[in-house]
Amino acid sequence: MAKWTSAVGAAQLARLLGSQQERPAGPGTRRPPAYRALADGIRLLVLEGRVPAAARLPAERELALALTVSRTTVAAAYEALRAEGFLESRRGAGSWTAVPAGNPLPARGLEPLPPETLGSVIDLGCASLPAPEPWLTRAVQGALEELPPYAHTHGDYPAGLPALRAMIAERYTARGIPTMPEQIMVTTGAMGAMDALCHLFGGRGERIAVESPSYANILQLMREAGARLVPVAMADGLGGWEVDRWRQVLREAAPRLAYVVADFHNPTGALADEDQRRRLVEAARSAGTVLIADETMTELWLEEDVEMPRPVCAFDPAGSTVVTVGSASKAFWAGMRIGWVRAAPDVIRSLVASRAYADLGTPVLEQLAVNWLFGTGGWEQAVAVRREQARENRDAMVAALRRELPDWEFAVPRGGLTLWVRTGGLSGSRLAEAGERFGVRVPSGPRFGVDGAFEGYVRLPFTVGGAVADEAALRLAAAARLVREGGLTGGGEAPPAFVA
């Protein structure tokens, strides 16, 4: 019986391989043979999770036609991958991808490293900071004091605790967006909110328009829900949305959903202005598209003179077009898995009704902790500390990159948690692989795109500062030299990692 669990078509694999930039040849270096380059490209796709393990690859003749190379080249590449443990084959069953023994199974998203690895690896994959203390401890203590009355109930609140729903509604009202508790559902983080919305609005085969680039974990969630992603390019630098492009895509593709991050976009850090917000809401309304606005970064402005535009939902007074997603996980702490949805009451009722078949509800104790933060002013104090940490880390990372990698290009955002970096013509996928060898973990650009886009980028979060940011830049520079000199091949010894 074959061991493959999915399949990759020849045309799809050719697109993914075509997105990879060629490794620049350094002085005196030779380009690898065609079969070696092909094997290397497939291996990178497996290591990044862009082609999953146990995925059946096209037959040699099919892939040769799609790539316009000889069948001999494909056969030699497959044989090299088998020798390295990245491919298994069986007569009559074909060939499927594998991960060599001892290698971790690649993740499709941006999962954090296990705590035991943090002493030797600098993790730039997860855009999250440590918990702000003493506010986390105080919030949990406050929650425990409020818990006894709830402990005498069944503990299931599919829409969220009434007190927290009312508090979140009041916070929207204070921002100039009149909101009732009936318009709020508390979720298990923003990912829980997005999962519920995708299942409600975006059934299998439905089109969802997304920014290009966009947040990798949300893109993967949508793919696994069976959505057909329609990318819409962002403006250059920190320019935000190209609304004319959005209007064209919404009109021609007629997507059921659109997903955007207006406030300090992940990964670029762009802040959409009020005119862009107004025009995009109008375009979505005209197209009959539900617009999901992700506000998880909205409180993470890092400069005192930043003037925050009104929320996207402010331009949808009828509440028929915009659904807003918020969360405590980015502004406060990733371990506080509390998110929420703001939408029309009928949408909230539908989400709550379908929750019986998902997670039933969000943990009561964590809801009480967030409610304590909102009600006591602890939230504002903790987020102020979070902004200061992120600002210091951003400035340290920017300085280190400009010193060690002066040919890398980026615009410095005025908020958020991420830097979107063009890597001087180097492959982001190869840099990510080389970085693992030098003890720095960085996600490559294609994780944030559709069909292999952004090969020449990496995303760097503001999660380390000071001497650690300096060391991270040194390790990235070493990885860049390795890629530039053509030192990444399927076999051979890896260079020694730095010792933290």
PDB file of N, CA and C in Angstrom, residues 158-173 177-186 200 318-319 322-324 340-353:
ATOM      1  N   PRO A 158     -20.824  29.783  24.934  1.00  0.00           N
ATOM      2  CA  PRO A 158     -20.433  29.769  23.519  1.00  0.00           C
ATOM      3  C   PRO A 158     -20.213  31.158  22.927  1.00  0.00           C
ATOM      4  N   ALA A 159     -20.936  32.156  23.406  1.00  0.00           N
ATOM      5  CA  ALA A 159     -20.745  33.514  22.902  1.00  0.00           C
ATOM      6  C   ALA A 159     -19.696  34.276  23.696  1.00  0.00           C
ATOM      7  N   GLY A 160     -19.266  33.721  24.826  1.00  0.00           N
ATOM      8  CA  GLY A 160     -18.332  34.402  25.706  1.00  0.00           C
ATOM      9  C   GLY A 160     -19.022  34.848  26.979  1.00  0.00           C
ATOM     10  N   LEU A 161     -18.254  35.140  28.003  1.00  0.00           N
ATOM     11  CA  LEU A 161     -18.822  35.632  29.254  1.00  0.00           C
ATOM     12  C   LEU A 161     -19.565  36.943  29.007  1.00  0.00           C
ATOM     13  N   PRO A 162     -20.777  37.081  29.518  1.00  0.00           N
ATOM     14  CA  PRO A 162     -21.525  38.329  29.302  1.00  0.00           C
ATOM     15  C   PRO A 162     -20.746  39.567  29.734  1.00  0.00           C
ATOM     16  N   ALA A 163     -20.012  39.470  30.849  1.00  0.00           N
ATOM     17  CA  ALA A 163     -19.265  40.639  31.332  1.00  0.00           C
ATOM     18  C   ALA A 163     -18.184  41.050  30.337  1.00  0.00           C
ATOM     19  N   LEU A 164     -17.485  40.089  29.748  1.00  0.00           N
ATOM     20  CA  LEU A 164     -16.426  40.421  28.795  1.00  0.00           C
ATOM     21  C   LEU A 164     -17.011  40.925  27.480  1.00  0.00           C
ATOM     22  N   ARG A 165     -18.115  40.325  27.028  1.00  0.00           N
ATOM     23  CA  ARG A 165     -18.757  40.820  25.801  1.00  0.00           C
ATOM     24  C   ARG A 165     -19.174  42.276  25.983  1.00  0.00           C
ATOM     25  N   ALA A 166     -19.723  42.600  27.139  1.00  0.00           N
ATOM     26  CA  ALA A 166     -20.141  43.981  27.397  1.00  0.00           C
ATOM     27  C   ALA A 166     -18.937  44.908  27.450  1.00  0.00           C
ATOM     28  N   MET A 167     -17.844  44.448  28.046  1.00  0.00           N
ATOM     29  CA  MET A 167     -16.644  45.271  28.151  1.00  0.00           C
ATOM     30  C   MET A 167     -16.050  45.555  26.771  1.00  0.00           C
ATOM     31  N   ILE A 168     -15.982  44.533  25.924  1.00  0.00           N
ATOM     32  CA  ILE A 168     -15.438  44.733  24.568  1.00  0.00           C
ATOM     33  C   ILE A 168     -16.332  45.679  23.779  1.00  0.00           C
ATOM     34  N   ALA A 169     -17.652  45.514  23.922  1.00  0.00           N
ATOM     35  CA  ALA A 169     -18.589  46.412  23.229  1.00  0.00           C
ATOM     36  C   ALA A 169     -18.379  47.855  23.689  1.00  0.00           C
ATOM     37  N   GLU A 170     -18.188  48.052  24.987  1.00  0.00           N
ATOM     38  CA  GLU A 170     -17.950  49.406  25.505  1.00  0.00           C
ATOM     39  C   GLU A 170     -16.672  50.006  24.929  1.00  0.00           C
ATOM     40  N   ARG A 171     -15.652  49.185  24.731  1.00  0.00           N
ATOM     41  CA  ARG A 171     -14.397  49.696  24.192  1.00  0.00           C
ATOM     42  C   ARG A 171     -14.565  50.139  22.741  1.00  0.00           C
ATOM     43  N   TYR A 172     -15.346  49.402  21.962  1.00  0.00           N
ATOM     44  CA  TYR A 172     -15.640  49.857  20.597  1.00  0.00           C
ATOM     45  C   TYR A 172     -16.442  51.154  20.612  1.00  0.00           C
ATOM     46  N   THR A 173     -17.415  51.229  21.503  1.00  0.00           N
ATOM     47  CA  THR A 173     -18.233  52.443  21.604  1.00  0.00           C
ATOM     48  C   THR A 173     -17.364  53.643  21.955  1.00  0.00           C
ATOM     49  N   ILE A 177     -17.487  53.762  17.726  1.00  0.00           N
ATOM     50  CA  ILE A 177     -18.227  52.744  16.967  1.00  0.00           C
ATOM     51  C   ILE A 177     -19.295  52.165  17.898  1.00  0.00           C
ATOM     52  N   PRO A 178     -20.486  52.714  17.926  1.00  0.00           N
ATOM     53  CA  PRO A 178     -21.517  52.189  18.830  1.00  0.00           C
ATOM     54  C   PRO A 178     -21.695  50.685  18.652  1.00  0.00           C
ATOM     55  N   THR A 179     -21.606  49.959  19.754  1.00  0.00           N
ATOM     56  CA  THR A 179     -21.613  48.494  19.689  1.00  0.00           C
ATOM     57  C   THR A 179     -22.383  47.936  20.874  1.00  0.00           C
ATOM     58  N   MET A 180     -23.198  46.916  20.606  1.00  0.00           N
ATOM     59  CA  MET A 180     -23.938  46.214  21.649  1.00  0.00           C
ATOM     60  C   MET A 180     -23.237  44.892  21.962  1.00  0.00           C
ATOM     61  N   PRO A 181     -23.409  44.361  23.171  1.00  0.00           N
ATOM     62  CA  PRO A 181     -22.826  43.046  23.480  1.00  0.00           C
ATOM     63  C   PRO A 181     -23.265  41.960  22.509  1.00  0.00           C
ATOM     64  N   GLU A 182     -24.479  42.113  21.963  1.00  0.00           N
ATOM     65  CA  GLU A 182     -24.983  41.117  21.009  1.00  0.00           C
ATOM     66  C   GLU A 182     -24.172  41.085  19.712  1.00  0.00           C
ATOM     67  N   GLN A 183     -23.313  42.066  19.518  1.00  0.00           N
ATOM     68  CA  GLN A 183     -22.462  42.108  18.320  1.00  0.00           C
ATOM     69  C   GLN A 183     -21.082  41.513  18.573  1.00  0.00           C
ATOM     70  N   ILE A 184     -20.872  40.929  19.742  1.00  0.00           N
ATOM     71  CA  ILE A 184     -19.556  40.412  20.126  1.00  0.00           C
ATOM     72  C   ILE A 184     -19.635  38.919  20.414  1.00  0.00           C
ATOM     73  N   MET A 185     -18.677  38.169  19.885  1.00  0.00           N
ATOM     74  CA  MET A 185     -18.463  36.783  20.304  1.00  0.00           C
ATOM     75  C   MET A 185     -17.004  36.639  20.712  1.00  0.00           C
ATOM     76  N   VAL A 186     -16.769  36.077  21.888  1.00  0.00           N
ATOM     77  CA  VAL A 186     -15.411  35.835  22.368  1.00  0.00           C
ATOM     78  C   VAL A 186     -14.938  34.497  21.817  1.00  0.00           C
ATOM     79  N   LEU A 200     -18.043  29.627   8.340  1.00  0.00           N
ATOM     80  CA  LEU A 200     -19.374  30.193   8.144  1.00  0.00           C
ATOM     81  C   LEU A 200     -19.543  30.761   6.735  1.00  0.00           C
ATOM     82  N   ALA A 318     -24.008  50.353   8.636  1.00  0.00           N
ATOM     83  CA  ALA A 318     -25.101  49.377   8.625  1.00  0.00           C
ATOM     84  C   ALA A 318     -24.651  48.021   9.139  1.00  0.00           C
ATOM     85  N   GLY A 319     -23.351  47.775   9.181  1.00  0.00           N
ATOM     86  CA  GLY A 319     -22.839  46.512   9.703  1.00  0.00           C
ATOM     87  C   GLY A 319     -23.046  45.325   8.793  1.00  0.00           C
ATOM     88  N   VAL A 322     -18.583  44.653   6.966  1.00  0.00           N
ATOM     89  CA  VAL A 322     -17.321  44.473   7.691  1.00  0.00           C
ATOM     90  C   VAL A 322     -17.527  43.609   8.934  1.00  0.00           C
ATOM     91  N   VAL A 323     -16.664  42.620   9.077  1.00  0.00           N
ATOM     92  CA  VAL A 323     -16.560  41.815  10.293  1.00  0.00           C
ATOM     93  C   VAL A 323     -15.171  42.075  10.865  1.00  0.00           C
ATOM     94  N   THR A 324     -15.091  42.408  12.148  1.00  0.00           N
ATOM     95  CA  THR A 324     -13.817  42.764  12.773  1.00  0.00           C
ATOM     96  C   THR A 324     -13.353  41.655  13.705  1.00  0.00           C
ATOM     97  N   TRP A 340     -11.800  37.929  19.701  1.00  0.00           N
ATOM     98  CA  TRP A 340     -13.225  38.251  19.599  1.00  0.00           C
ATOM     99  C   TRP A 340     -13.584  38.634  18.169  1.00  0.00           C
ATOM    100  N   VAL A 341     -14.860  38.528  17.893  1.00  0.00           N
ATOM    101  CA  VAL A 341     -15.438  38.954  16.618  1.00  0.00           C
ATOM    102  C   VAL A 341     -16.458  40.034  16.901  1.00  0.00           C
ATOM    103  N   ARG A 342     -16.403  41.121  16.135  1.00  0.00           N
ATOM    104  CA  ARG A 342     -17.465  42.133  16.159  1.00  0.00           C
ATOM    105  C   ARG A 342     -18.167  42.085  14.812  1.00  0.00           C
ATOM    106  N   ALA A 343     -19.470  41.849  14.821  1.00  0.00           N
ATOM    107  CA  ALA A 343     -20.232  41.720  13.578  1.00  0.00           C
ATOM    108  C   ALA A 343     -21.696  42.035  13.859  1.00  0.00           C
ATOM    109  N   ALA A 344     -22.513  41.995  12.826  1.00  0.00           N
ATOM    110  CA  ALA A 344     -23.952  42.179  12.994  1.00  0.00           C
ATOM    111  C   ALA A 344     -24.512  41.066  13.877  1.00  0.00           C
ATOM    112  N   PRO A 345     -25.551  41.346  14.673  1.00  0.00           N
ATOM    113  CA  PRO A 345     -26.075  40.323  15.589  1.00  0.00           C
ATOM    114  C   PRO A 345     -26.443  39.007  14.914  1.00  0.00           C
ATOM    115  N   ASP A 346     -26.966  39.048  13.691  1.00  0.00           N
ATOM    116  CA  ASP A 346     -27.340  37.793  13.038  1.00  0.00           C
ATOM    117  C   ASP A 346     -26.115  36.955  12.692  1.00  0.00           C
ATOM    118  N   VAL A 347     -24.994  37.618  12.352  1.00  0.00           N
ATOM    119  CA  VAL A 347     -23.756  36.883  12.091  1.00  0.00           C
ATOM    120  C   VAL A 347     -23.248  36.246  13.384  1.00  0.00           C
ATOM    121  N   ILE A 348     -23.302  37.000  14.473  1.00  0.00           N
ATOM    122  CA  ILE A 348     -22.865  36.456  15.765  1.00  0.00           C
ATOM    123  C   ILE A 348     -23.712  35.248  16.150  1.00  0.00           C
ATOM    124  N   ARG A 349     -25.014  35.341  15.943  1.00  0.00           N
ATOM    125  CA  ARG A 349     -25.878  34.197  16.284  1.00  0.00           C
ATOM    126  C   ARG A 349     -25.506  32.968  15.467  1.00  0.00           C
ATOM    127  N   SER A 350     -25.198  33.158  14.197  1.00  0.00           N
ATOM    128  CA  SER A 350     -24.801  32.026  13.350  1.00  0.00           C
ATOM    129  C   SER A 350     -23.479  31.432  13.802  1.00  0.00           C
ATOM    130  N   LEU A 351     -22.542  32.291  14.176  1.00  0.00           N
ATOM    131  CA  LEU A 351     -21.254  31.804  14.663  1.00  0.00           C
ATOM    132  C   LEU A 351     -21.417  31.020  15.952  1.00  0.00           C
ATOM    133  N   VAL A 352     -22.241  31.531  16.855  1.00  0.00           N
ATOM    134  CA  VAL A 352     -22.460  30.861  18.139  1.00  0.00           C
ATOM    135  C   VAL A 352     -23.138  29.512  17.923  1.00  0.00           C
ATOM    136  N   ALA A 353     -24.118  29.466  17.026  1.00  0.00           N
ATOM    137  CA  ALA A 353     -24.836  28.213  16.778  1.00  0.00           C
ATOM    138  C   ALA A 353     -23.908  27.137  16.227  1.00  0.00           C
TER     139      ALA A 353
END
